[in-house]
mmCIF file of C-alpha atoms in Angstrom:
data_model
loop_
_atom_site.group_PDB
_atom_site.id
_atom_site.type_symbol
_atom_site.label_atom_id
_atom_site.label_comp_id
_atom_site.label_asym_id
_atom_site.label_seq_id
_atom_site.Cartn_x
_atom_site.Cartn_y
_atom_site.Cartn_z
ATOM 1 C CA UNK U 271 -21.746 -68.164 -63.758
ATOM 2 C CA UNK U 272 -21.791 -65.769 -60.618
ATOM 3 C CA UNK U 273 -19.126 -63.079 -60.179
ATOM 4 C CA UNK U 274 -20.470 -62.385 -56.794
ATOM 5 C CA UNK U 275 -20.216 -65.828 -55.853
ATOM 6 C CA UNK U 276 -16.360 -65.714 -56.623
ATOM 7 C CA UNK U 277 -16.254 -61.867 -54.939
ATOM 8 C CA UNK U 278 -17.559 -63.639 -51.653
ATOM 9 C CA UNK U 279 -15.029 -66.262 -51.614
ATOM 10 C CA UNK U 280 -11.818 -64.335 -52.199
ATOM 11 C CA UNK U 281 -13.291 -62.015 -49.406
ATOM 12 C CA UNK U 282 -13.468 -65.113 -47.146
ATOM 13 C CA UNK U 283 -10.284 -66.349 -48.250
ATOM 14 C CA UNK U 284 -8.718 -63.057 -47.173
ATOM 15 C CA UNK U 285 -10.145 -63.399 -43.429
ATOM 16 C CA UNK U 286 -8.883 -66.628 -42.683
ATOM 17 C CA UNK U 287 -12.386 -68.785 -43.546
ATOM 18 C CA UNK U 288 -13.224 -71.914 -44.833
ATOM 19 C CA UNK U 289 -14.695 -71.736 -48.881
ATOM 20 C CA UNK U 290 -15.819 -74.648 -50.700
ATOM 21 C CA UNK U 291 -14.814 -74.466 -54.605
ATOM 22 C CA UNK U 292 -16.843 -76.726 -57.112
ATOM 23 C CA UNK U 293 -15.490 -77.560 -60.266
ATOM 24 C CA UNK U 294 -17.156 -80.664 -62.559
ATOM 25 C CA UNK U 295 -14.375 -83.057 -61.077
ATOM 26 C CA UNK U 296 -15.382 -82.588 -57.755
ATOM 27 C CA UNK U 297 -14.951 -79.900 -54.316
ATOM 28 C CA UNK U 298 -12.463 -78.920 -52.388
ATOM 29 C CA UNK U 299 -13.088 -77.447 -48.852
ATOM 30 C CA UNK U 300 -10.243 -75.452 -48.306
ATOM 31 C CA UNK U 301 -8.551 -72.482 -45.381
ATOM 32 C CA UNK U 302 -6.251 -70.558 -46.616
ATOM 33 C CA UNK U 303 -2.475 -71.512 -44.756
ATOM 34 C CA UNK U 304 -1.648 -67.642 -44.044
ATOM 35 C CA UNK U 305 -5.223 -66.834 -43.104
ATOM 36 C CA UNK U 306 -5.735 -69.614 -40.425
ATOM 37 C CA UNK U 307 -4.965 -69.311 -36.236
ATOM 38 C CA UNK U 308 -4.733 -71.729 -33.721
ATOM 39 C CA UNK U 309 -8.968 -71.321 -33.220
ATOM 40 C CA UNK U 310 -9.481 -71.480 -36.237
ATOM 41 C CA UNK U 311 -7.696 -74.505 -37.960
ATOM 42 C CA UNK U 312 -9.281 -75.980 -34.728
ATOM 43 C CA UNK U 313 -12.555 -75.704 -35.534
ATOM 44 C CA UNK U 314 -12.064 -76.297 -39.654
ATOM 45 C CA UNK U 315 -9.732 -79.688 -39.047
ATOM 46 C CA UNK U 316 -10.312 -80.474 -35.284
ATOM 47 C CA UNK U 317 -8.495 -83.832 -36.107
ATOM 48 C CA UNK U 318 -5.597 -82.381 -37.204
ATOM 49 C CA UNK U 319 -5.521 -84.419 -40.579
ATOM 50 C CA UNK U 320 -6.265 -82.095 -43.075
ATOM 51 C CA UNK U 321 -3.807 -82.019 -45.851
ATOM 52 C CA UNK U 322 -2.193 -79.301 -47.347
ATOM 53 C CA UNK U 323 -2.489 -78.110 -51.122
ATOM 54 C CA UNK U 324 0.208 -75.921 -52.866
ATOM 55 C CA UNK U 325 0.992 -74.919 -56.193
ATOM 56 C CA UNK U 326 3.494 -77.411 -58.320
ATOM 57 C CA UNK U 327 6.343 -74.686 -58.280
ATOM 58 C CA UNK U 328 6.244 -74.975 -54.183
ATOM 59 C CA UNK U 329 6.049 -79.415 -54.643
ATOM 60 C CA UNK U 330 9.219 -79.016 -57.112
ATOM 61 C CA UNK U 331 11.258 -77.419 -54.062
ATOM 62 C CA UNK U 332 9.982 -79.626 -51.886
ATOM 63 C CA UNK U 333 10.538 -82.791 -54.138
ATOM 64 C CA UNK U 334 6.752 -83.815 -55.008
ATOM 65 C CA UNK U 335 6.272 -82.245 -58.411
ATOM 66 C CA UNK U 336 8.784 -82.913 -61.572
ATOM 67 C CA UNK U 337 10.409 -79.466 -63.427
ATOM 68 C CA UNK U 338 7.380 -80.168 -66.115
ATOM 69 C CA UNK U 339 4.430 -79.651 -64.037
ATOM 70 C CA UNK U 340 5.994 -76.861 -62.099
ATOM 71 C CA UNK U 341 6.482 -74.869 -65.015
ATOM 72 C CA UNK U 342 2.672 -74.768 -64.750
ATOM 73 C CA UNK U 343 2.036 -72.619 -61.969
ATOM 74 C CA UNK U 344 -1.947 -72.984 -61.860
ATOM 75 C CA UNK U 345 -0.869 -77.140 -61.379
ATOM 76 C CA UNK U 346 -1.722 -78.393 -58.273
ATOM 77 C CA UNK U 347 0.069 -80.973 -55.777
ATOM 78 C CA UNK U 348 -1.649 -82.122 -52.139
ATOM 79 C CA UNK U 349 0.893 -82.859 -49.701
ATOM 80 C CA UNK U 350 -0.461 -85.691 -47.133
ATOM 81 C CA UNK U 351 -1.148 -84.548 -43.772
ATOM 82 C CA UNK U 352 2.022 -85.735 -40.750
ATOM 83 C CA UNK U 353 1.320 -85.566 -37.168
ATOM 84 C CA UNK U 354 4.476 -83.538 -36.880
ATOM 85 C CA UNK U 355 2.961 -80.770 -39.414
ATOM 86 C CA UNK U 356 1.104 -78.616 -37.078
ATOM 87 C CA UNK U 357 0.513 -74.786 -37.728
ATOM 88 C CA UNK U 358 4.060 -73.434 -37.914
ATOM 89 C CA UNK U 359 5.528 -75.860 -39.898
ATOM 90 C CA UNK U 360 2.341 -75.421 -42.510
ATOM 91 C CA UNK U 361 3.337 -71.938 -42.535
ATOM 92 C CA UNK U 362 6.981 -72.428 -43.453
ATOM 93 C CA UNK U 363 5.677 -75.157 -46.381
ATOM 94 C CA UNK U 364 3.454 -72.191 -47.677
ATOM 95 C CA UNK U 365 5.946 -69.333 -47.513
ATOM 96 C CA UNK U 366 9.118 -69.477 -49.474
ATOM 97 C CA UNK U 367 10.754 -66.733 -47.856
ATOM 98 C CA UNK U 368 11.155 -68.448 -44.366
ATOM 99 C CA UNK U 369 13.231 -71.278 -46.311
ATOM 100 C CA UNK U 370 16.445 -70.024 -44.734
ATOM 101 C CA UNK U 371 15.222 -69.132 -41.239
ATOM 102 C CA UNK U 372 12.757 -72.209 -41.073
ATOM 103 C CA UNK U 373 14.293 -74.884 -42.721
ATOM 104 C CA UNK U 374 11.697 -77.971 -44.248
ATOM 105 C CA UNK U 375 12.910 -80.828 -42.564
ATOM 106 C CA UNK U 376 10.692 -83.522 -44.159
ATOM 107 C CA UNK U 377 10.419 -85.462 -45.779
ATOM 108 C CA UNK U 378 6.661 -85.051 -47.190
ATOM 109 C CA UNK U 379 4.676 -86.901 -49.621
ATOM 110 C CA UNK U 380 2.496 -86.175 -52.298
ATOM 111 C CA UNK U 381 -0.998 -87.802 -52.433
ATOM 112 C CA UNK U 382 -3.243 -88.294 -55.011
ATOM 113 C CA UNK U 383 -5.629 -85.124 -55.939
ATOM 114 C CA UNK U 384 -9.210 -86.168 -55.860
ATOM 115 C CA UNK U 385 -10.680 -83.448 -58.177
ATOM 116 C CA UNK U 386 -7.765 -81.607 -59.932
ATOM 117 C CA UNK U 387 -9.793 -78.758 -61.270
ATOM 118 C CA UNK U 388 -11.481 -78.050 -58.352
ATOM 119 C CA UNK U 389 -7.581 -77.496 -56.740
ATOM 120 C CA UNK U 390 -6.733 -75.252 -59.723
ATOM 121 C CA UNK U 391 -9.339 -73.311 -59.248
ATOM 122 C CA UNK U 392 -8.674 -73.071 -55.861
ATOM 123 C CA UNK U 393 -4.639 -71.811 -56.554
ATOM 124 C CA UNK U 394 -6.132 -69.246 -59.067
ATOM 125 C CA UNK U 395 -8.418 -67.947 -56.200
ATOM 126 C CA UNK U 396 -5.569 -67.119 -54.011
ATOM 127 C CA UNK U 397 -3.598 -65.014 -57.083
ATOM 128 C CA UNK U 398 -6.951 -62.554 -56.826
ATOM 129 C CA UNK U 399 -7.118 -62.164 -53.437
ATOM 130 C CA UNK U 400 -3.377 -61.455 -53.047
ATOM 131 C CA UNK U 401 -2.594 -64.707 -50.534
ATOM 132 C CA UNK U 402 -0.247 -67.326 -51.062
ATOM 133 C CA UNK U 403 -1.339 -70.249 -52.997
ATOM 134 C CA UNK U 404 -1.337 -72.851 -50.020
ATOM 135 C CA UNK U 405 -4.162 -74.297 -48.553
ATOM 136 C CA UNK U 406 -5.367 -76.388 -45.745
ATOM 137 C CA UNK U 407 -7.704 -79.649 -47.591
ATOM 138 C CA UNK U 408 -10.712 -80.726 -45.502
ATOM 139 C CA UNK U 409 -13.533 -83.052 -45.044
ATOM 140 C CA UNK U 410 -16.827 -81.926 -45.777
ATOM 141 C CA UNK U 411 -17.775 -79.401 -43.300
ATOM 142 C CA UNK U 412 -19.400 -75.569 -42.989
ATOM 143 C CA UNK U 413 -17.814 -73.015 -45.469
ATOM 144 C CA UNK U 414 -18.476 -69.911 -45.454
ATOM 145 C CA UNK U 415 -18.507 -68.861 -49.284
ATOM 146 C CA UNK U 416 -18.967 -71.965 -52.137
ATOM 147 C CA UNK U 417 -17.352 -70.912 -55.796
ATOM 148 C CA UNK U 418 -17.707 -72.496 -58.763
ATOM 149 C CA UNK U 419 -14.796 -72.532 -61.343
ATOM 150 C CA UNK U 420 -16.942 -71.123 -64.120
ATOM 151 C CA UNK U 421 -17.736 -67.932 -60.911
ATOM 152 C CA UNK U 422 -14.190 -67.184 -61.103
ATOM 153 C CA UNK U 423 -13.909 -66.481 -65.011
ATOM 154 C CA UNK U 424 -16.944 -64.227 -64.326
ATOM 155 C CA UNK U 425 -15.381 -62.364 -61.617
ATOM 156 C CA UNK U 426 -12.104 -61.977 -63.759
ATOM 157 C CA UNK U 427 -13.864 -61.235 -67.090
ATOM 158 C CA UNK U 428 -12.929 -57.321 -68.487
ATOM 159 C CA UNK U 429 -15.983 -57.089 -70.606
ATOM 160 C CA UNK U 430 -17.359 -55.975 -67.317
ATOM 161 C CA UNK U 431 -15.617 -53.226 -67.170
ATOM 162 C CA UNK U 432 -17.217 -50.075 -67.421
ATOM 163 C CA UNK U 433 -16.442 -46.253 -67.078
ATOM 164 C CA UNK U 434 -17.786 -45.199 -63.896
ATOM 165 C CA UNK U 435 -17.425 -41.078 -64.042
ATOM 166 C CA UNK U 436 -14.516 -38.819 -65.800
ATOM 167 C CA UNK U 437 -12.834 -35.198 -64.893
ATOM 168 C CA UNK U 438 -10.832 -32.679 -65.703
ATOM 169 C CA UNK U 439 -7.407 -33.134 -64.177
ATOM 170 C CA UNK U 440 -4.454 -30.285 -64.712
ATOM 171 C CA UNK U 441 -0.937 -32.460 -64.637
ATOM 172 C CA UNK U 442 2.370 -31.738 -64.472
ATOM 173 C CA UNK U 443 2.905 -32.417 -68.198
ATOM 174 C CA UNK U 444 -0.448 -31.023 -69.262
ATOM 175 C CA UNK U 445 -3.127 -28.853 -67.752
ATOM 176 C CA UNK U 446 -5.457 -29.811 -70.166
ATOM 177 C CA UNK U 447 -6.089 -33.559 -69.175
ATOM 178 C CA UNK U 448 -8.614 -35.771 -68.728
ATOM 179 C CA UNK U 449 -8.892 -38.596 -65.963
ATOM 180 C CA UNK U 450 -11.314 -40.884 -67.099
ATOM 181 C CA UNK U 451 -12.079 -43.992 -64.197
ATOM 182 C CA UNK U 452 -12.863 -47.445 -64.935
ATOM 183 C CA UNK U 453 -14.739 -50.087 -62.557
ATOM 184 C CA UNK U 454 -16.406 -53.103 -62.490
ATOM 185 C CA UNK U 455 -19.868 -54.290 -60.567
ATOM 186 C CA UNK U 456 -17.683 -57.238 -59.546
ATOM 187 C CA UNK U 457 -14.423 -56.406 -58.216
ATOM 188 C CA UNK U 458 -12.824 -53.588 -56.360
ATOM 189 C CA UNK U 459 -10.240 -52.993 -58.141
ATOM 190 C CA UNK U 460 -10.645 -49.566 -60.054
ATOM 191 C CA UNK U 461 -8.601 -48.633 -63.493
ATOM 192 C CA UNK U 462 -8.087 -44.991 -64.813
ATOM 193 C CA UNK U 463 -7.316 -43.751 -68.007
ATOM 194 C CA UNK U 464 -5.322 -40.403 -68.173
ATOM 195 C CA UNK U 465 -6.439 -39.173 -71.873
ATOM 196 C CA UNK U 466 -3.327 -35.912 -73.210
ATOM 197 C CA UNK U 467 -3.855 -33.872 -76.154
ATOM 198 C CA UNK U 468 -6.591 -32.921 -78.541
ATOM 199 C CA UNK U 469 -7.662 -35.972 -80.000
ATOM 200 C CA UNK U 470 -7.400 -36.350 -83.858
ATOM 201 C CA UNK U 471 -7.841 -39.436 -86.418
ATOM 202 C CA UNK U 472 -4.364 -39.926 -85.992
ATOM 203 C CA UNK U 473 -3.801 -43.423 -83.432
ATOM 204 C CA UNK U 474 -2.801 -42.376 -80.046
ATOM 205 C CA UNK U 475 0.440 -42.421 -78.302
ATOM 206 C CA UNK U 476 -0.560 -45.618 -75.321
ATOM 207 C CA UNK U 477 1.240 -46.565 -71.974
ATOM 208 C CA UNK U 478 -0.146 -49.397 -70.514
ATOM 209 C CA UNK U 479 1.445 -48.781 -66.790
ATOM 210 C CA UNK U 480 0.871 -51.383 -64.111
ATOM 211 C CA UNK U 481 0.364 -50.446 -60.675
ATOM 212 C CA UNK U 482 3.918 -50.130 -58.656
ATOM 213 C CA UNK U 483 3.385 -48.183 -54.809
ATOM 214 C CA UNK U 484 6.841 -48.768 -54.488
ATOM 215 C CA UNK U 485 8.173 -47.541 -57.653
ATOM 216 C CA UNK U 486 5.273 -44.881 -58.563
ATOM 217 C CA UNK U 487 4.978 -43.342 -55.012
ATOM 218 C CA UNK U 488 7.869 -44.305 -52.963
ATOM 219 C CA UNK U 489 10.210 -44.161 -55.018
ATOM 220 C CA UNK U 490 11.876 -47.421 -54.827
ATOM 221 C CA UNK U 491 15.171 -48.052 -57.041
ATOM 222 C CA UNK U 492 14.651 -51.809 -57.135
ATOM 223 C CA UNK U 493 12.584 -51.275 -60.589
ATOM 224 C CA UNK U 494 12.088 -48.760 -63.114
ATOM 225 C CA UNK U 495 8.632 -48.259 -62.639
ATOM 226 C CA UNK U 496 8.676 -44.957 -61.183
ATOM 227 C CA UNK U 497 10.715 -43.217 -64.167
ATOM 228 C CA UNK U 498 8.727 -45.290 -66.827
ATOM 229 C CA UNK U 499 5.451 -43.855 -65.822
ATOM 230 C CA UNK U 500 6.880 -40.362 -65.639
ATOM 231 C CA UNK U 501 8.881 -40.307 -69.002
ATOM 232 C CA UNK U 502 5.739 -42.417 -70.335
ATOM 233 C CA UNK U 503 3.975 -38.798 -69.070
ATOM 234 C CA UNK U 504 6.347 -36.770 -71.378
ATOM 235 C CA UNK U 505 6.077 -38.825 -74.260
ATOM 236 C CA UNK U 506 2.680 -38.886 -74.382
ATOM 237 C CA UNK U 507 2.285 -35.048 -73.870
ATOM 238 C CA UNK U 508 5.238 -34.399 -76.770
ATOM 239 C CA UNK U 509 2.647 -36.366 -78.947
ATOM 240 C CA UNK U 510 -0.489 -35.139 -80.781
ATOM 241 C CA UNK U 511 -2.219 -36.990 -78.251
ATOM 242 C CA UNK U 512 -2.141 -39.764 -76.170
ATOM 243 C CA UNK U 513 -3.688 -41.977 -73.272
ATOM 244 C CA UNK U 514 -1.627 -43.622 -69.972
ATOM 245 C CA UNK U 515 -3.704 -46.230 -68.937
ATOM 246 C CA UNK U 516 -3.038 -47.276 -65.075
ATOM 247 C CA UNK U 517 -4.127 -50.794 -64.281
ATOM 248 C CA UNK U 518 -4.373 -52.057 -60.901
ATOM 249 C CA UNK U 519 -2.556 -55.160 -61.386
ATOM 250 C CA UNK U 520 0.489 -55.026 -58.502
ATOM 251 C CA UNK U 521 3.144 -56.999 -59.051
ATOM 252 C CA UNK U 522 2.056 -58.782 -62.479
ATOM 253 C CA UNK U 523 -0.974 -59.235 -61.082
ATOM 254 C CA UNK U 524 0.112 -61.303 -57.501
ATOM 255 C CA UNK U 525 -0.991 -58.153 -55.385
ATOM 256 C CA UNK U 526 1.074 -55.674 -53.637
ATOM 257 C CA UNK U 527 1.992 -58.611 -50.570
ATOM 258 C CA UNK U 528 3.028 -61.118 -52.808
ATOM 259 C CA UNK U 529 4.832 -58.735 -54.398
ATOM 260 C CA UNK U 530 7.126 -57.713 -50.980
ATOM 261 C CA UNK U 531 7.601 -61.245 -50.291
ATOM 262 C CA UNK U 532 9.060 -61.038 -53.949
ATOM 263 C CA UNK U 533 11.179 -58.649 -52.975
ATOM 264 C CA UNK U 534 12.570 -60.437 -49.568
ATOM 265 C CA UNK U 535 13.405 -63.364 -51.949
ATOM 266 C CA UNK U 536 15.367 -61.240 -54.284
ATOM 267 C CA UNK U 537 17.083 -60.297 -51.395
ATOM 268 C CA UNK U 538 18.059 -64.036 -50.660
ATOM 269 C CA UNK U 539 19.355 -64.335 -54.578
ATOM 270 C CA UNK U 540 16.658 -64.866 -56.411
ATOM 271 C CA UNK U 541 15.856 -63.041 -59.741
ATOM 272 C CA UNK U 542 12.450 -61.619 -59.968
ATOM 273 C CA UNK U 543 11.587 -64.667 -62.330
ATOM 274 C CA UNK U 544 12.633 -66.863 -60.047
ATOM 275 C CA UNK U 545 11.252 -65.144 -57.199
ATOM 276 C CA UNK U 546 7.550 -65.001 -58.285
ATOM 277 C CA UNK U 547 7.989 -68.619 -59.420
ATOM 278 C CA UNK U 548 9.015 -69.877 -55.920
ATOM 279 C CA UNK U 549 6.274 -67.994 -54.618
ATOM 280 C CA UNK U 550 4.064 -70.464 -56.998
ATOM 281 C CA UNK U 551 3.062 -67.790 -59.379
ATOM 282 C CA UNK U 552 3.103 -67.162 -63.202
ATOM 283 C CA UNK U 553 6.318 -65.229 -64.567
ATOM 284 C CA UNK U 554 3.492 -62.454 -64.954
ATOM 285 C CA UNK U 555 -0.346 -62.758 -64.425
ATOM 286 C CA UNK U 556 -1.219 -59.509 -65.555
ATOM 287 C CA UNK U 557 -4.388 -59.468 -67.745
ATOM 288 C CA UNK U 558 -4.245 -57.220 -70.604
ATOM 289 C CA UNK U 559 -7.224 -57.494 -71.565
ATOM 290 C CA UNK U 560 -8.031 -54.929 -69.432
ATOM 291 C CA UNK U 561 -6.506 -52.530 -70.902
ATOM 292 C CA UNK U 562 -8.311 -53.218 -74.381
ATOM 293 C CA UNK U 563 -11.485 -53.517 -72.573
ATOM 294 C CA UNK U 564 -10.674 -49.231 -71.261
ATOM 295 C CA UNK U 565 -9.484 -48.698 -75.249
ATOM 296 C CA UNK U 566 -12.771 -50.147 -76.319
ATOM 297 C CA UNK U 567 -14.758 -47.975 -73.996
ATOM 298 C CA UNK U 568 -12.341 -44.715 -75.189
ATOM 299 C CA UNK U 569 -13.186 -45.445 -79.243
ATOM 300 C CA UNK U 570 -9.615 -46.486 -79.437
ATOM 301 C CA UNK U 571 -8.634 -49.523 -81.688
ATOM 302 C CA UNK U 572 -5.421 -48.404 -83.082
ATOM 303 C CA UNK U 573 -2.618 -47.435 -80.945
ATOM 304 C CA UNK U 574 1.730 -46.511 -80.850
ATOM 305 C CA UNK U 575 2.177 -48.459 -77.975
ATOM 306 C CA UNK U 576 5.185 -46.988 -75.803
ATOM 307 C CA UNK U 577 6.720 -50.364 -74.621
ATOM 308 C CA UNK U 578 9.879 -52.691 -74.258
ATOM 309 C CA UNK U 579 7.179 -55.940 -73.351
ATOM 310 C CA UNK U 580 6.252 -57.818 -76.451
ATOM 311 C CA UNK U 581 3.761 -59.411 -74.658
ATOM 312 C CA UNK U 582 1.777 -56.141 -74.024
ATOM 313 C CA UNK U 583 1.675 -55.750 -77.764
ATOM 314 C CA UNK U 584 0.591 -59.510 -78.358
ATOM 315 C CA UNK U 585 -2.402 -59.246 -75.267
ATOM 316 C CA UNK U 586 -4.042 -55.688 -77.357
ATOM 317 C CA UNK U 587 -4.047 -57.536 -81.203
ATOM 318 C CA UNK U 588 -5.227 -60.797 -79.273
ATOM 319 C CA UNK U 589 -8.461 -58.185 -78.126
ATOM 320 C CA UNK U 590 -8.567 -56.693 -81.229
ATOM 321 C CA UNK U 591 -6.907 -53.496 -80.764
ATOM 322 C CA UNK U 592 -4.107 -52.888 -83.655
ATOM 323 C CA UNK U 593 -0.896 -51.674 -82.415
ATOM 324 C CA UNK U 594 0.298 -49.670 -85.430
ATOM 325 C CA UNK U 595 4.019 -49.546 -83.876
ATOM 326 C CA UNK U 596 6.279 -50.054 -80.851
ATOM 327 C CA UNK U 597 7.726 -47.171 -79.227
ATOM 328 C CA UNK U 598 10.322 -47.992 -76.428
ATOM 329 C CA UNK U 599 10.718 -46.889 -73.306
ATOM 330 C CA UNK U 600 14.662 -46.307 -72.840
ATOM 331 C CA UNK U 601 16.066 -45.281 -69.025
ATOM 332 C CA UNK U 602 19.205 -45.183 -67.027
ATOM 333 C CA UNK U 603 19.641 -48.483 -64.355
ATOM 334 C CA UNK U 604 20.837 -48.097 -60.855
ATOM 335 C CA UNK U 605 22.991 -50.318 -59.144
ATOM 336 C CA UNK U 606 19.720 -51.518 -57.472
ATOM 337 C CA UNK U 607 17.755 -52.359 -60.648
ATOM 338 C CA UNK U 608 20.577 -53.353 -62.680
ATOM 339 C CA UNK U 609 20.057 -57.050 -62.274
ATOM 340 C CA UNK U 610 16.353 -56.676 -62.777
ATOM 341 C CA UNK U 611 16.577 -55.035 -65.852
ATOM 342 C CA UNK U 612 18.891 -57.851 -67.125
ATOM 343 C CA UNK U 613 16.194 -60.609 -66.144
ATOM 344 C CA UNK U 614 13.644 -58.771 -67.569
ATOM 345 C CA UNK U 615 15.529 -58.532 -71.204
ATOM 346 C CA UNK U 616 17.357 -62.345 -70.895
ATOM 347 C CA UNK U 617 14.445 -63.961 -69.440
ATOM 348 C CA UNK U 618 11.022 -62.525 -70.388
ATOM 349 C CA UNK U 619 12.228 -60.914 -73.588
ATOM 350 C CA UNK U 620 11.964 -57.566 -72.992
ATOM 351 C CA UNK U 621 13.247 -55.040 -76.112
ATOM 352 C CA UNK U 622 14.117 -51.730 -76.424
#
């Protein structure tokens, strides 16, 4: 398995090139929908045949995949090539927020996949590099990245993870902490640790905070991000000691993009279950694994995990790390957040 081999392709993917993806089924040559122009879909599918491959959630709307398989979000379906698909009209089948200015006319059909793991893997690629899972299916031709299936769980393994460098950082709620950063030789994407109090035998006071520039920086009322890291701040400092662990996961994990176009379909109705879904995501694709990977690293195996998401509690005992109680997180709502906070307690069982 090769982590840089995955690295490469999710940086191609993100320019608009071709990648081949290998899995023991078969390849896939595949440009990403979002990434490709007029030059070059030209010069990857100068016939103007190659078909298009979404994720199952995307086929269910546009009535090629059954309520069953797009429950699975990694499932793919291939969507045979028209002459009257060109560029724009691949566009609006990849992006569920132009539904209502860009109505799908269609109708399309669904074709046979010719090596089904090779097209998960291929939806799975476009959740790490932040693009929408929709893809342009060619004929053997030049690539310029190849990934294998087993590359990707390399690239996306924690045990990687390793702490790069630490310092002394004076915060609001104490002057005595310590920032402690995380990275891995195969990915960007940098974690830190924000360690409060004099450490003891006694288990830490933990926030496992996900990423949020809208919520943490800007401000935005649509979630309860924002206020959740900064109480999360007090708590942890009213404690004997504690650690806030930032992860760099946007949006459960579909990037901060994905995450906007989210957004534009709450603004059309959708919940943000629903939302992420139609985008042909998972509910949430965080990785929490993460986060016990950075506990590991700290000497940490027992934690009071300040939380409303059973499923954070779940991913640490799955790694190994004990969580020796729940400690909720309880805020105000905002006529903006309101509904959100409902879906998050009726629909992905949220608790306080």
């Amino acid at each position: 398995m090769n982590a840089r081999a995955a690295a490469r392709a999710i940086d191609a993917l993100r320019r608009g090139w071709a990648i081949s993806v290998h899995a023991a089924d078969g390849v896939v040559h595949v440009m990403a929908v979002e990434g490709a122009d007029a030059v070059t879909l030209k010069a990857f599918d100068p016939s103007g045949k190659a078909d298009i491959l979404v994720a199952a959630a995307r086929g269910e709307t546009l009535k090629l995949a059954n309520q069953l398989a797009a429950a699975d979000p990694d499932m793919p379906v291939l969507i045979a090539r028209a002459p009257w698909i060109d560029g724009d009209v691949a566009a609006a089948i990849a992006d569920p927020v132009l539904d209502l200015s860009s109505p799908l006319k269609g109708p399309f059909a669904a074709k046979p996949l010719g090596a089904p793991a090779a097209a998960k893997a291929t939806l799975r690629l476009a959740r790490l590099a932040g693009i929408l899972p929709a893809f342009f299916v060619g004929s053997e031709g030049s690539s310029e990245a190849s990934v294998d299936a087993g590359d990707i769980d390399a690239y996306d393994d924690a045990a990687h993870l390793a702490i790069a460098t630490r310092a002394r950082l004076p915060v609001s709620t104490s002057e005595t902490a310590e920032i402690i950063a995380f990275r891995s030789p195969d990915e960007p994407r940098e974690h830190v640790a924000l360690v409060i109090g004099t450490r003891d035998d006694s288990p830490p006071v933990v926030r496992l905070h996900s990423e949020c520039l809208t919520g943490d920086v800007l401000g935005s009322l649509k979630c309860d991000c924002g206020p959740q890291l900064h109480e999360a701040l007090h708590r942890i400092a009213d404690s004997r000691w504690g650690v806030l662990l930032y992860l760099r996961q946007e949006g459960r994990g579909i990037g901060l993009i994905n995450k906007l176009r989210a957004y534009a379909l709450q603004d059309q109705g959708f919940d943000t279950v629903d939302a992420n879904i139609r985008l042909g995501f998972a509910i949430d694709a965080r990785d929490f694994s993460v986060a016990a990977r950075m506990l590991e690293l700290l000497g940490i195996d027992e934690v009071r995990l300040l939380t409303n998401n059973p499923k954070k509690v779940e991913g640490l005992e799955q790694a190994g790390v004990k969580v020796a109680e729940r400690l909720p997180i309880i805020l105000a709502a905002n006529p903006h957040n309101e509904q959100y906070l409902a879906t998050k307690r009726d629909r992905t069982g949220h608790q306080l």
